[in-house]
Amino acid sequence: MIRLERLGQRHGTEILAGQDRDLAAEIIGRPWTEPTLAAFLERCELWHEDGPLQEFAAVDAASGRLLGGGGLNRLAPGLARGQAALTYWVLASERGRGIGAQIATALRGRARRDPGLRQAVLLIADGNDASRAVARRLGACAGEDLVRHPADGNRYVRRWLLDLRIGPEQGWDQGQTLSDPEDRRPPSRP
C-alpha cells in the first residue's frame, strides 16, 4: 500500500539515487542534479496542498520508503477551466509492481474530491504501454490530439481524458488497494 505525502527536500536523496534515463526523460528531459532538484523541491514545499500546483511523494505505507510520486497541475499549458494535468512517476527499482497504478488511483481520488475539477488530463506517449494500461484502468480515454511533450518539444504525447465525475456506481475499478479510505468513497457532487 502507498501513502501520498507532500513532496519536499526530505525526498531528494532517494530521487537522485532512484532516477534513471527513462524517468529523467519523462520528468524534465534530463537527469536531476543535486542543485536543480533541491531548487524544485524547495518550490514544492511552498505550494499549498490544495493549491493549483500539487506535488506528492508516494511512499510505502509500512516502511516510509519512497516509491515514486506525482501531482495535479491546474496551470499546465492547454488545460481548460475544470481540468488538471494528472502526472505520476515511479522510481526505476519499483517499476513492474503496480505502483504506478496505485499512485495514479490515489491522485484520481484527490482530484475527485476537488469540487472545481471535472476532468484530469494525462499526457502519454503512444509507445508507453504501461502508462496506457494505467490510464485505461483509471477509466481515461485516449484522445485524438497529439501535443508536444512538456519535457521534450521534439517528442509528442497523446492527451488522455478522465472524467472525474464518474465514480464506483458508474463502474470505475473498485479493486484498488490504497491507504486513503477517502478514495474508495464516491465524492459528494451536487
mmCIF file of C-alpha atoms in Angstrom:
data_model
loop_
_atom_site.group_PDB
_atom_site.id
_atom_site.type_symbol
_atom_site.label_atom_id
_atom_site.label_comp_id
_atom_site.label_asym_id
_atom_site.label_seq_id
_atom_site.Cartn_x
_atom_site.Cartn_y
_atom_site.Cartn_z
ATOM 1 C CA MET A 1 0.000 0.000 0.000
ATOM 2 C CA ILE A 2 1.120 3.529 -0.693
ATOM 3 C CA ARG A 3 0.674 6.794 1.132
ATOM 4 C CA LEU A 4 0.836 10.200 -0.547
ATOM 5 C CA GLU A 5 2.665 12.959 1.284
ATOM 6 C CA ARG A 6 3.811 16.372 0.182
ATOM 7 C CA LEU A 7 6.974 16.208 -1.908
ATOM 8 C CA GLY A 8 9.881 18.018 -0.307
ATOM 9 C CA GLN A 9 13.592 18.218 0.447
ATOM 10 C CA ARG A 10 13.491 15.031 2.540
ATOM 11 C CA HIS A 11 12.863 13.030 -0.676
ATOM 12 C CA GLY A 12 15.837 14.426 -2.618
ATOM 13 C CA THR A 13 18.409 11.748 -1.852
ATOM 14 C CA GLU A 14 16.070 8.896 -2.811
ATOM 15 C CA ILE A 15 15.036 10.631 -6.045
ATOM 16 C CA LEU A 16 18.642 11.210 -7.085
ATOM 17 C CA ALA A 17 19.572 7.619 -6.284
ATOM 18 C CA GLY A 18 16.473 6.135 -7.933
ATOM 19 C CA GLN A 19 16.256 8.107 -11.159
ATOM 20 C CA ASP A 20 17.213 6.532 -14.459
ATOM 21 C CA ARG A 21 17.311 7.761 -18.060
ATOM 22 C CA ASP A 22 13.645 6.889 -18.695
ATOM 23 C CA LEU A 23 12.408 8.732 -15.611
ATOM 24 C CA ALA A 24 14.579 11.771 -16.360
ATOM 25 C CA ALA A 25 13.321 11.924 -19.955
ATOM 26 C CA GLU A 26 9.700 11.945 -18.821
ATOM 27 C CA ILE A 27 10.002 14.441 -15.984
ATOM 28 C CA ILE A 28 12.394 17.182 -17.058
ATOM 29 C CA GLY A 29 14.149 15.843 -20.152
ATOM 30 C CA ARG A 30 17.475 15.220 -18.421
ATOM 31 C CA PRO A 31 18.671 13.742 -15.111
ATOM 32 C CA TRP A 32 18.200 15.798 -11.978
ATOM 33 C CA THR A 33 21.350 17.241 -10.463
ATOM 34 C CA GLU A 34 21.541 17.924 -6.751
ATOM 35 C CA PRO A 35 21.157 21.733 -7.173
ATOM 36 C CA THR A 36 18.306 21.576 -9.714
ATOM 37 C CA LEU A 37 16.379 19.011 -7.694
ATOM 38 C CA ALA A 38 16.919 20.963 -4.458
ATOM 39 C CA ALA A 39 15.529 24.117 -6.107
ATOM 40 C CA PHE A 40 12.479 22.222 -7.406
ATOM 41 C CA LEU A 41 11.793 20.554 -4.050
ATOM 42 C CA GLU A 42 12.121 23.909 -2.286
ATOM 43 C CA ARG A 43 9.418 25.325 -4.589
ATOM 44 C CA CYS A 44 7.214 22.279 -3.939
ATOM 45 C CA GLU A 45 7.381 22.933 -0.204
ATOM 46 C CA LEU A 46 5.946 26.423 -0.783
ATOM 47 C CA TRP A 47 2.908 25.175 -2.688
ATOM 48 C CA HIS A 48 -0.329 24.670 -0.782
ATOM 49 C CA GLU A 49 -1.638 21.123 -0.616
ATOM 50 C CA ASP A 50 -4.951 22.255 -2.122
ATOM 51 C CA GLY A 51 -3.467 24.843 -4.487
ATOM 52 C CA PRO A 52 -3.227 24.872 -8.285
ATOM 53 C CA LEU A 53 0.125 23.016 -8.211
ATOM 54 C CA GLN A 54 0.307 19.900 -6.051
ATOM 55 C CA GLU A 55 3.258 17.505 -5.964
ATOM 56 C CA PHE A 56 3.336 14.392 -3.822
ATOM 57 C CA ALA A 57 5.752 11.650 -2.887
ATOM 58 C CA ALA A 58 4.331 8.133 -2.913
ATOM 59 C CA VAL A 59 5.849 6.194 -0.046
ATOM 60 C CA ASP A 60 5.436 2.652 1.149
ATOM 61 C CA ALA A 61 2.834 2.918 3.911
ATOM 62 C CA ALA A 62 4.694 0.428 6.120
ATOM 63 C CA SER A 63 8.347 1.435 5.686
ATOM 64 C CA GLY A 64 8.128 5.061 4.512
ATOM 65 C CA ARG A 65 10.461 4.243 1.597
ATOM 66 C CA LEU A 66 9.996 6.450 -1.485
ATOM 67 C CA LEU A 67 8.426 4.559 -4.416
ATOM 68 C CA GLY A 68 7.582 7.404 -6.791
ATOM 69 C CA GLY A 69 5.333 10.406 -6.868
ATOM 70 C CA GLY A 70 3.045 12.561 -8.916
ATOM 71 C CA GLY A 71 0.850 15.572 -8.909
ATOM 72 C CA LEU A 72 -2.116 17.588 -10.035
ATOM 73 C CA ASN A 73 -1.439 20.746 -12.005
ATOM 74 C CA ARG A 74 -4.221 23.194 -12.892
ATOM 75 C CA LEU A 75 -1.762 25.582 -14.567
ATOM 76 C CA ALA A 76 -0.291 23.272 -17.224
ATOM 77 C CA PRO A 77 -0.466 24.502 -20.821
ATOM 78 C CA GLY A 78 -3.508 23.505 -22.845
ATOM 79 C CA LEU A 79 -5.900 22.993 -19.927
ATOM 80 C CA ALA A 80 -9.432 24.337 -19.794
ATOM 81 C CA ARG A 81 -11.287 25.506 -16.707
ATOM 82 C CA GLY A 82 -12.112 22.472 -14.537
ATOM 83 C CA GLN A 83 -9.164 20.418 -15.821
ATOM 84 C CA ALA A 84 -5.908 19.412 -14.141
ATOM 85 C CA ALA A 85 -2.927 17.534 -15.503
ATOM 86 C CA LEU A 86 -2.516 14.274 -13.570
ATOM 87 C CA THR A 87 1.119 13.159 -13.551
ATOM 88 C CA TYR A 88 2.881 10.294 -11.843
ATOM 89 C CA TRP A 89 6.314 8.697 -11.836
ATOM 90 C CA VAL A 90 7.851 5.545 -10.405
ATOM 91 C CA LEU A 91 11.465 5.035 -9.372
ATOM 92 C CA ALA A 92 13.295 2.541 -11.598
ATOM 93 C CA SER A 93 13.633 -0.118 -8.890
ATOM 94 C CA GLU A 94 9.882 -0.077 -8.184
ATOM 95 C CA ARG A 95 8.529 -0.487 -11.729
ATOM 96 C CA GLY A 96 6.544 -3.520 -12.809
ATOM 97 C CA ARG A 97 4.800 -3.980 -9.440
ATOM 98 C CA GLY A 98 1.649 -1.901 -9.969
ATOM 99 C CA ILE A 99 2.993 1.124 -8.093
ATOM 100 C CA GLY A 100 2.156 3.487 -10.964
ATOM 101 C CA ALA A 101 -1.470 2.359 -10.910
ATOM 102 C CA GLN A 102 -1.639 2.893 -7.143
ATOM 103 C CA ILE A 103 -0.171 6.401 -7.414
ATOM 104 C CA ALA A 104 -2.467 7.385 -10.285
ATOM 105 C CA THR A 105 -5.501 5.978 -8.458
ATOM 106 C CA ALA A 106 -4.658 7.911 -5.295
ATOM 107 C CA LEU A 107 -4.226 11.107 -7.323
ATOM 108 C CA ARG A 108 -7.545 10.484 -9.062
ATOM 109 C CA GLY A 109 -9.140 10.266 -5.615
ATOM 110 C CA ARG A 110 -7.648 13.621 -4.611
ATOM 111 C CA ALA A 111 -8.821 15.185 -7.863
ATOM 112 C CA ARG A 112 -12.339 13.783 -7.468
ATOM 113 C CA ARG A 113 -12.666 15.396 -4.041
ATOM 114 C CA ASP A 114 -11.934 18.825 -5.540
ATOM 115 C CA PRO A 115 -15.322 20.307 -6.493
ATOM 116 C CA GLY A 116 -13.669 22.622 -9.042
ATOM 117 C CA LEU A 117 -12.276 19.774 -11.143
ATOM 118 C CA ARG A 118 -14.297 17.900 -13.745
ATOM 119 C CA GLN A 119 -11.579 16.256 -15.800
ATOM 120 C CA ALA A 120 -7.997 15.051 -15.478
ATOM 121 C CA VAL A 121 -5.631 15.112 -18.438
ATOM 122 C CA LEU A 122 -2.846 12.549 -18.741
ATOM 123 C CA LEU A 123 -0.144 13.002 -21.393
ATOM 124 C CA ILE A 124 1.117 9.610 -22.551
ATOM 125 C CA ALA A 125 3.417 8.576 -25.394
ATOM 126 C CA ASP A 126 1.784 6.050 -27.725
ATOM 127 C CA GLY A 127 4.624 3.592 -27.070
ATOM 128 C CA ASN A 128 4.300 3.731 -23.276
ATOM 129 C CA ASP A 129 2.228 0.576 -22.827
ATOM 130 C CA ALA A 130 2.460 0.603 -19.015
ATOM 131 C CA SER A 131 1.081 4.142 -18.689
ATOM 132 C CA ARG A 132 -1.592 3.471 -21.293
ATOM 133 C CA ALA A 133 -2.725 0.457 -19.230
ATOM 134 C CA VAL A 134 -2.813 2.601 -16.077
ATOM 135 C CA ALA A 135 -4.881 5.251 -17.886
ATOM 136 C CA ARG A 136 -7.365 2.649 -19.130
ATOM 137 C CA ARG A 137 -7.667 1.176 -15.620
ATOM 138 C CA LEU A 138 -8.443 4.643 -14.276
ATOM 139 C CA GLY A 139 -11.197 4.994 -16.863
ATOM 140 C CA ALA A 140 -9.409 7.524 -19.080
ATOM 141 C CA CYS A 141 -9.979 7.626 -22.824
ATOM 142 C CA ALA A 142 -7.292 8.357 -25.395
ATOM 143 C CA GLY A 143 -7.973 11.484 -27.383
ATOM 144 C CA GLU A 144 -7.139 12.165 -30.997
ATOM 145 C CA ASP A 145 -4.837 15.062 -30.131
ATOM 146 C CA LEU A 146 -1.076 14.719 -30.106
ATOM 147 C CA VAL A 147 0.726 17.519 -28.275
ATOM 148 C CA ARG A 148 4.371 18.279 -27.668
ATOM 149 C CA HIS A 149 5.885 16.526 -24.674
ATOM 150 C CA PRO A 150 6.275 19.052 -21.822
ATOM 151 C CA ALA A 151 9.890 17.975 -21.145
ATOM 152 C CA ASP A 152 10.975 17.485 -24.777
ATOM 153 C CA GLY A 153 9.499 19.569 -27.582
ATOM 154 C CA ASN A 154 10.810 17.082 -30.168
ATOM 155 C CA ARG A 155 8.514 14.306 -28.901
ATOM 156 C CA TYR A 156 4.740 14.021 -28.977
ATOM 157 C CA VAL A 157 2.306 12.563 -26.487
ATOM 158 C CA ARG A 158 -1.397 11.796 -26.654
ATOM 159 C CA ARG A 159 -3.925 13.538 -24.400
ATOM 160 C CA TRP A 160 -5.955 11.057 -22.369
ATOM 161 C CA LEU A 161 -9.075 12.429 -20.668
ATOM 162 C CA LEU A 162 -10.504 11.159 -17.394
ATOM 163 C CA ASP A 163 -13.991 12.239 -16.321
ATOM 164 C CA LEU A 164 -13.706 12.855 -12.576
ATOM 165 C CA ARG A 165 -17.472 12.862 -12.082
ATOM 166 C CA ILE A 166 -17.738 9.120 -12.756
ATOM 167 C CA GLY A 167 -17.498 7.057 -9.566
ATOM 168 C CA PRO A 168 -17.846 3.451 -8.450
ATOM 169 C CA GLU A 169 -21.574 3.439 -9.058
ATOM 170 C CA GLN A 170 -20.857 4.176 -12.743
ATOM 171 C CA GLY A 171 -18.226 1.468 -12.999
ATOM 172 C CA TRP A 172 -14.707 2.605 -12.156
ATOM 173 C CA ASP A 173 -12.416 -0.007 -10.709
ATOM 174 C CA GLN A 174 -13.182 -0.714 -7.074
ATOM 175 C CA GLY A 175 -10.371 -3.252 -6.741
ATOM 176 C CA GLN A 176 -7.660 -0.765 -5.831
ATOM 177 C CA THR A 177 -5.538 -1.106 -2.728
ATOM 178 C CA LEU A 178 -4.921 2.267 -1.157
ATOM 179 C CA SER A 179 -4.191 3.642 2.234
ATOM 180 C CA ASP A 180 -6.523 6.593 1.626
ATOM 181 C CA PRO A 181 -10.063 5.498 2.562
ATOM 182 C CA GLU A 182 -11.449 8.692 1.021
ATOM 183 C CA ASP A 183 -10.579 7.381 -2.455
ATOM 184 C CA ARG A 184 -12.857 4.369 -2.022
ATOM 185 C CA ARG A 185 -15.861 6.530 -1.298
ATOM 186 C CA PRO A 186 -17.699 8.398 -4.069
ATOM 187 C CA PRO A 187 -17.447 12.165 -3.657
ATOM 188 C CA SER A 188 -20.494 14.213 -2.907
ATOM 189 C CA ARG A 189 -21.459 16.129 -6.019
ATOM 190 C CA PRO A 190 -24.410 18.455 -6.489
#
